[in-house]
Every structure is written in C-alpha cells, then in structure tokens.
mmCIF file with all atom_site columns, C-alpha atoms in Angstrom:
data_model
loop_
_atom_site.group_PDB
_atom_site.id
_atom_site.type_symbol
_atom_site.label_atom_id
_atom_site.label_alt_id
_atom_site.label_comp_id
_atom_site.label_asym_id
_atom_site.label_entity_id
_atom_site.label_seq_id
_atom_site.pdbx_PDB_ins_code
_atom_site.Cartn_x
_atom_site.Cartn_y
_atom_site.Cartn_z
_atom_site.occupancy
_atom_site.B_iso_or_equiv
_atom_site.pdbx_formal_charge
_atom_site.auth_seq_id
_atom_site.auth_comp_id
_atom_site.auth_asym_id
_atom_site.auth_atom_id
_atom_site.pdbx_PDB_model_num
ATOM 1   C CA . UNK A 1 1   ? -11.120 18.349 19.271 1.00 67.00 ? 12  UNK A CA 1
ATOM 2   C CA . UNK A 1 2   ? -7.720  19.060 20.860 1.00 70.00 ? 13  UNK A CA 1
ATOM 3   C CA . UNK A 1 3   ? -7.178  21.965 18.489 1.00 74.00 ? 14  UNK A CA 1
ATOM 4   C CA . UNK A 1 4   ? -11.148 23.431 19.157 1.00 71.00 ? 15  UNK A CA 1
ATOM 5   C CA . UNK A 1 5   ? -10.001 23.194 23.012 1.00 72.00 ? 16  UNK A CA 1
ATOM 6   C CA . UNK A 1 6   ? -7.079  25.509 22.146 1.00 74.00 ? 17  UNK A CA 1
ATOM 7   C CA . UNK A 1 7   ? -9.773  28.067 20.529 1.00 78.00 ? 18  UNK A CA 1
ATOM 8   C CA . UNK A 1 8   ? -10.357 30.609 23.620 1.00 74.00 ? 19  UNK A CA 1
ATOM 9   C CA . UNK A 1 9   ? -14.435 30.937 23.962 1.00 78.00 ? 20  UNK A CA 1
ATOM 10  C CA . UNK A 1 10  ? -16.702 32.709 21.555 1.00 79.00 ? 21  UNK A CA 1
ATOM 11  C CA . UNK A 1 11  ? -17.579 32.659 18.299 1.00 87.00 ? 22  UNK A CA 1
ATOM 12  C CA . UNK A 1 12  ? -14.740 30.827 16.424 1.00 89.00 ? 23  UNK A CA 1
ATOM 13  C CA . UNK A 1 13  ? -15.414 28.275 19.045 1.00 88.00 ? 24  UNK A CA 1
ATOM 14  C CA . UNK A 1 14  ? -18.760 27.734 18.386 1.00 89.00 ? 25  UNK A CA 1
ATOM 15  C CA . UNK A 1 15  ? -18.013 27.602 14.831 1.00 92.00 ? 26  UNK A CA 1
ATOM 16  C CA . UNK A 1 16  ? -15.313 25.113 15.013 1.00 89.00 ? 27  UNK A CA 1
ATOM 17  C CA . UNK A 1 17  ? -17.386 23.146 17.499 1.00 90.00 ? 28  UNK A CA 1
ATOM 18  C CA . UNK A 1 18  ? -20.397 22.735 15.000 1.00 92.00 ? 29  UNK A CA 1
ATOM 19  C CA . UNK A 1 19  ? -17.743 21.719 11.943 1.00 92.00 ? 30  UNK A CA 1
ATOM 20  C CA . UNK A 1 20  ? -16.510 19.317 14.132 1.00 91.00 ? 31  UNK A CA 1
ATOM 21  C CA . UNK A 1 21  ? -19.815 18.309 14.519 1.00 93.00 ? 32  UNK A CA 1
ATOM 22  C CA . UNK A 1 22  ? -20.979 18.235 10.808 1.00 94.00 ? 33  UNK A CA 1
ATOM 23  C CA . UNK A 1 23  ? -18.025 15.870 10.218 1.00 92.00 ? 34  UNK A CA 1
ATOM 24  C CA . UNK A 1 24  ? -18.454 13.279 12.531 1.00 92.00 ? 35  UNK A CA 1
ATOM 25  C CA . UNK A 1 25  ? -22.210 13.490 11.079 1.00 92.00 ? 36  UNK A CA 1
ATOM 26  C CA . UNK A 1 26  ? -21.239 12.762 7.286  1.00 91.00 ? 37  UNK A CA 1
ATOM 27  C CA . UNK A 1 27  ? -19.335 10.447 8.529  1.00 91.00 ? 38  UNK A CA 1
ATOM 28  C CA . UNK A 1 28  ? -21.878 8.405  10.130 1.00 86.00 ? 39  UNK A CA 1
ATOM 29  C CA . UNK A 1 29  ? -21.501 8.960  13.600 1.00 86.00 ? 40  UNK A CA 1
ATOM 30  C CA . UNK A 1 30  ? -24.670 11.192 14.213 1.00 84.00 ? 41  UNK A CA 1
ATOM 31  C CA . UNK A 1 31  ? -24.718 9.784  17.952 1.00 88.00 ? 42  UNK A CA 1
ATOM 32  C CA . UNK A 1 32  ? -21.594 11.444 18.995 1.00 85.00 ? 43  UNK A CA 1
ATOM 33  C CA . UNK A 1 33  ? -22.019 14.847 16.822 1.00 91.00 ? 44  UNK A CA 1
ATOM 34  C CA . UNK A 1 34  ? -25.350 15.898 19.117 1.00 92.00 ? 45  UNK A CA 1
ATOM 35  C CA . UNK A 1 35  ? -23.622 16.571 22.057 1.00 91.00 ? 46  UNK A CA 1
ATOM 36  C CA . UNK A 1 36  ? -21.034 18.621 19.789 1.00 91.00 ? 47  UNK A CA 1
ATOM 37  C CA . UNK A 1 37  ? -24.110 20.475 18.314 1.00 93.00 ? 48  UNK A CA 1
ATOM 38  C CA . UNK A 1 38  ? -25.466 21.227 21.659 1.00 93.00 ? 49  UNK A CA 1
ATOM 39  C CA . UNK A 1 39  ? -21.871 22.405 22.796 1.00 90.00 ? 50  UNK A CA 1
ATOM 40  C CA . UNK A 1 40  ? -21.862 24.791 20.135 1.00 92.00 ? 51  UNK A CA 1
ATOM 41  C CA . UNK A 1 41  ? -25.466 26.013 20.709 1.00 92.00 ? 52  UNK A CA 1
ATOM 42  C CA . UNK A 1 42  ? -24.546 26.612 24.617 1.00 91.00 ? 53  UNK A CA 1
ATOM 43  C CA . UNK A 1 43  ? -21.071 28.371 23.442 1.00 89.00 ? 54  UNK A CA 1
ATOM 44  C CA . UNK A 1 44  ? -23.362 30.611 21.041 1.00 91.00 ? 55  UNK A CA 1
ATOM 45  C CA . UNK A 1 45  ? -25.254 31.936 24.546 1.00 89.00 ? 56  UNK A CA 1
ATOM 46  C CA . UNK A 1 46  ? -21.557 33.442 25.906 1.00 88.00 ? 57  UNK A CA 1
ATOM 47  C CA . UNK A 1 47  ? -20.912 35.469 22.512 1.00 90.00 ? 58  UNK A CA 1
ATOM 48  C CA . UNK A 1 48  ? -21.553 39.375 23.375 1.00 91.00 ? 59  UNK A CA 1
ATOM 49  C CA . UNK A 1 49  ? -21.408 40.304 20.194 1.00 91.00 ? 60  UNK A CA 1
ATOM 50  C CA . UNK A 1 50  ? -24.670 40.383 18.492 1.00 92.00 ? 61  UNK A CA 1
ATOM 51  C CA . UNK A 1 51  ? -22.797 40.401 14.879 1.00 92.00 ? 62  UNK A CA 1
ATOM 52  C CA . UNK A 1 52  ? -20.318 37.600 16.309 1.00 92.00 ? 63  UNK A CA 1
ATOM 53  C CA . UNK A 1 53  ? -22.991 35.738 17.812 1.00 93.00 ? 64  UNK A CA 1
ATOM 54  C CA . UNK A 1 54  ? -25.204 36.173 14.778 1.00 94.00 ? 65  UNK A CA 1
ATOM 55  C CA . UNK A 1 55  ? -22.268 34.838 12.483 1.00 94.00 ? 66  UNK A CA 1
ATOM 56  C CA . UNK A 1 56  ? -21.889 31.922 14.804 1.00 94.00 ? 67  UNK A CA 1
ATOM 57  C CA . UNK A 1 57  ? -25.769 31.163 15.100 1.00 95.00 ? 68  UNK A CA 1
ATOM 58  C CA . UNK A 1 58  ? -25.734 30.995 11.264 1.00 95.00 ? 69  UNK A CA 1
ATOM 59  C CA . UNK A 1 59  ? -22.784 28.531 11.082 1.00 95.00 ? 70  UNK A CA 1
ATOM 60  C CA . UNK A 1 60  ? -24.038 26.394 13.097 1.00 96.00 ? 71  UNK A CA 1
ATOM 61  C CA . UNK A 1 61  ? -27.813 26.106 11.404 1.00 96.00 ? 72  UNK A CA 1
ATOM 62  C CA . UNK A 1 62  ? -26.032 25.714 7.989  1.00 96.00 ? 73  UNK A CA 1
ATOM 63  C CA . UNK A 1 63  ? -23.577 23.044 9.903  1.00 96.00 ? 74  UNK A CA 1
ATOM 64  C CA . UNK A 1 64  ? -26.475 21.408 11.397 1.00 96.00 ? 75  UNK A CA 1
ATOM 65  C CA . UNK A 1 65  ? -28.635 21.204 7.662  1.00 96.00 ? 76  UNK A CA 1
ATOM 66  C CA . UNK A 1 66  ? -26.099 19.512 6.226  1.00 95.00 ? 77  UNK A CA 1
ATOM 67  C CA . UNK A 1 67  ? -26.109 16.673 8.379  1.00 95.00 ? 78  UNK A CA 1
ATOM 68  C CA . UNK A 1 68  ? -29.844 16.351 8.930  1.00 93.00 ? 79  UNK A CA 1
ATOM 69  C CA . UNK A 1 69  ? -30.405 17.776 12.441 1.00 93.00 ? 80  UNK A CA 1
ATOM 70  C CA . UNK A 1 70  ? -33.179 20.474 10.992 1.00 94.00 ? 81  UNK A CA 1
ATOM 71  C CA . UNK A 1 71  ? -35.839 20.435 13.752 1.00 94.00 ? 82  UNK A CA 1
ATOM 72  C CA . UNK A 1 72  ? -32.410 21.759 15.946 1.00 93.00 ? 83  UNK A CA 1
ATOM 73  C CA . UNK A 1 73  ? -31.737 24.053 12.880 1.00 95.00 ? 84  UNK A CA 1
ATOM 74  C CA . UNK A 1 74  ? -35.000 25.563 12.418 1.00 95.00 ? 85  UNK A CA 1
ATOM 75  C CA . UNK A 1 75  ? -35.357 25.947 16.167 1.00 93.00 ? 86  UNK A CA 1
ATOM 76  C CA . UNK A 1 76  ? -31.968 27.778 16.266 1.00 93.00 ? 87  UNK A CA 1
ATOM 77  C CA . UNK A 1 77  ? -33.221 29.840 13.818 1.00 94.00 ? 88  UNK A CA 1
ATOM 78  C CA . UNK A 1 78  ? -36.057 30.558 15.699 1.00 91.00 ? 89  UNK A CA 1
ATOM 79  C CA . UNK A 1 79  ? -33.661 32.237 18.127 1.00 87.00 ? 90  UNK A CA 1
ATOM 80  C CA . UNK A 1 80  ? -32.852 35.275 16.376 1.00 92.00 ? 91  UNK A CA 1
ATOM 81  C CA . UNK A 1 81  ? -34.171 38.226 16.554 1.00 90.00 ? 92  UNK A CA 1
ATOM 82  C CA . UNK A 1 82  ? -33.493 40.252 13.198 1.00 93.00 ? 93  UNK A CA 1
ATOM 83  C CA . UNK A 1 83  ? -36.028 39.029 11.419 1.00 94.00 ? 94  UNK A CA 1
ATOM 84  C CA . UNK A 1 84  ? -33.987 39.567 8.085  1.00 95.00 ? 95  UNK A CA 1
ATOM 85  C CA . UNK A 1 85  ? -30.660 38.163 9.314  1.00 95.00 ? 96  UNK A CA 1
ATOM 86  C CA . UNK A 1 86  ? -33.382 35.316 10.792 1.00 95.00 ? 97  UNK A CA 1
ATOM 87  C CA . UNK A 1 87  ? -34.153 34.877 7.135  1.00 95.00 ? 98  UNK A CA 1
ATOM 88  C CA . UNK A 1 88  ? -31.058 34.980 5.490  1.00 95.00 ? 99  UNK A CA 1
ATOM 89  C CA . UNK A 1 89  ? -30.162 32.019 8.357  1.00 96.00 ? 100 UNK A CA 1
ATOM 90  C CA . UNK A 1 90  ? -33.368 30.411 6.825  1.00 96.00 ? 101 UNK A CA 1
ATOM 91  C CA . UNK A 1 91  ? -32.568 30.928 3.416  1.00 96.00 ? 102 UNK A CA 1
ATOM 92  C CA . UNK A 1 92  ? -29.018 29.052 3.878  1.00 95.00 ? 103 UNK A CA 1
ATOM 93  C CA . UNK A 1 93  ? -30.738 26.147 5.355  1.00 96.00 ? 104 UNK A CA 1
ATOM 94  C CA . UNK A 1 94  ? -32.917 26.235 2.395  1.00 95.00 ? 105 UNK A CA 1
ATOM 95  C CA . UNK A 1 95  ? -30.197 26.313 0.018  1.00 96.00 ? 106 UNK A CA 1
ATOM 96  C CA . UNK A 1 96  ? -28.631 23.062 2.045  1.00 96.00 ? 107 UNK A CA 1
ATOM 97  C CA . UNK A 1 97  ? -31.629 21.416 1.237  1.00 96.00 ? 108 UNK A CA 1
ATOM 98  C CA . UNK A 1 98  ? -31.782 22.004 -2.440 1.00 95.00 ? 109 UNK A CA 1
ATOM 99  C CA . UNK A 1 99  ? -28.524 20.855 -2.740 1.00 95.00 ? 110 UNK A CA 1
ATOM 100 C CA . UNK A 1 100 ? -29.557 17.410 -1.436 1.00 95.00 ? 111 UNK A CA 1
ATOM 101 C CA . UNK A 1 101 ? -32.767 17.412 -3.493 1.00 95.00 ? 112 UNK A CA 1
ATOM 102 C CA . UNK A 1 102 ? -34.843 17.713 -0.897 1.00 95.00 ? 113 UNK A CA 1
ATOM 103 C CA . UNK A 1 103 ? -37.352 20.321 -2.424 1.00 94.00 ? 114 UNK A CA 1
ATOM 104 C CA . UNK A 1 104 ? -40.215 19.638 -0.279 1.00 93.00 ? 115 UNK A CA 1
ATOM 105 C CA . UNK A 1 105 ? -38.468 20.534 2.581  1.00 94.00 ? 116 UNK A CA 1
ATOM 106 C CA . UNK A 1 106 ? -37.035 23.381 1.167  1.00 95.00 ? 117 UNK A CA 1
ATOM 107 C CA . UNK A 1 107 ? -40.316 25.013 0.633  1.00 94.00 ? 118 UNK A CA 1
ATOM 108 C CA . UNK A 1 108 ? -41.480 24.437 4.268  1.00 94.00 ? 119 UNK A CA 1
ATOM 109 C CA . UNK A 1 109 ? -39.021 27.225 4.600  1.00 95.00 ? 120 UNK A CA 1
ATOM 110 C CA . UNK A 1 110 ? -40.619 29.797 2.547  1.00 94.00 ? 121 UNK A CA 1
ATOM 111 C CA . UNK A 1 111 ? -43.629 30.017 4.819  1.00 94.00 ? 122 UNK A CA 1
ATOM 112 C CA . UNK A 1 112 ? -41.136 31.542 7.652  1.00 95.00 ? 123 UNK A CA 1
ATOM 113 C CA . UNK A 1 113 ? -39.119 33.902 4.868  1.00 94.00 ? 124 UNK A CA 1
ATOM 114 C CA . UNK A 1 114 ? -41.181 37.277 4.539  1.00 93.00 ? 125 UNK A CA 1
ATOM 115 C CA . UNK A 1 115 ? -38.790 38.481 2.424  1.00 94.00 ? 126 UNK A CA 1
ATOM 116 C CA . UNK A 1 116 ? -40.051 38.017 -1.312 1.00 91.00 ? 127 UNK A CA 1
ATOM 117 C CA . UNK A 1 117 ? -36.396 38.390 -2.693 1.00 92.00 ? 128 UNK A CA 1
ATOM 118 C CA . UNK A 1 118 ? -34.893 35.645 -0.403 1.00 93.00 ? 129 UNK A CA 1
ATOM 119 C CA . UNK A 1 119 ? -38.009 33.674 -0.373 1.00 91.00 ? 130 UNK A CA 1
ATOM 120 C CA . UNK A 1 120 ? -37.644 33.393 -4.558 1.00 92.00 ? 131 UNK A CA 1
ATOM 121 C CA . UNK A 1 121 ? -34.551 32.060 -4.097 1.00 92.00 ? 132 UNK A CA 1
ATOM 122 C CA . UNK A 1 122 ? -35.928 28.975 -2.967 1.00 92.00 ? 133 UNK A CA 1
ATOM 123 C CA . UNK A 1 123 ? -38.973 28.894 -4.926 1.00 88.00 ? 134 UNK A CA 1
ATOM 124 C CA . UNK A 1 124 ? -36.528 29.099 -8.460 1.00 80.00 ? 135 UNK A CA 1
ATOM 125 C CA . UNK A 1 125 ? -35.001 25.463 -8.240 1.00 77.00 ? 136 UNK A CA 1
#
C-alpha cells in the first residue's frame, strides 16, 4: 500500500488499489480487501477520462470476480454506459467464472450480454 500511495490519482490508482485488493482476498483476508474495493470504486468516480475510467471500471470488476465479491462486480458493471464496453466488462467476469467452474453463474451473465458474439463465448464451455 505504500507504493499505491505513491501512484498520483486516477486510473492506475484505481487499478493498483483493486489488485491490492484481489490479493489480500486470495489470501484469505476478504474483511480487509472491501474497504480496498470500495477505495478503488470511489477513485474510479475522479477519472475524466471516459476510456481511462472505462479501463479502470473493468479492472476492477475482473479484480473483484476473482475473489468472489460479484454482487459489487455486477453492480459496477451496471455503471457503465456503453452498452458494448458494459458487455465486454460482463463477458470478463464471465470468463472469471468459468475458470473457477462456476458455470451456473456464468450463464446468469448471458441474460445481461445482448451481444450474440460475446454472449457465445460463455455459452461454449
């Protein structure tokens, strides 16, 4: 965290906040790596740059998938306002949830994806 303080604000920040986060999750210590989540979501807010912020937002849901948090995911998700990049984000979170087997959960996604090519990448596993 002393090396994420050094980061000025903006995206990288938010991004480096939410691995920080993801870590301390896998490593068991989901308590402490909310707060670090929330951080990131509130740096996310200060990003200008629709691309940058976009990029961040996306992180951050993939970061937060990984470590279980997806009500917080999806409703991050829910935040953006491209509906394809919105998709893509959903897609990634789908693809985080393949890779732990969890299929069922994975296809709770589709029904949010109106994109036929990214929603078949779910449906194929």
């Amino acid at each position: 965290m002393q090396v994420v303080r050094l980061i000025p604000e903006g995206a990288e920040r938010a991004e480096a906040i939410g691995s920080v986060a993801r870590a301390r999750g896998q490593f068991g210590e989901l308590d402490s790596a909310v707060p670090l989540f929330r951080l990131a979501m509130e740096e996310t807010e200060r990003i200008d740059n629709k691309q940058d912020r976009f990029d961040a937002i996306h992180h951050l849901i993939v970061e937060m998938s990984k470590v279980g948090r997806l009500a917080d995911a999806f409703t991050l998700a829910g935040g953006i306002d491209d509906q394809y990049r919105q998709s893509e984000a959903l897609l990634d979170m789908g693809e985080v949830l393949l890779g732990q087997e969890k299929y069922a959960e994975a296809l709770v996604l589709t029904d949010y994806i109106p994109f036929i090519e990214l929603r078949a990448q779910i449906f194929g596993p």
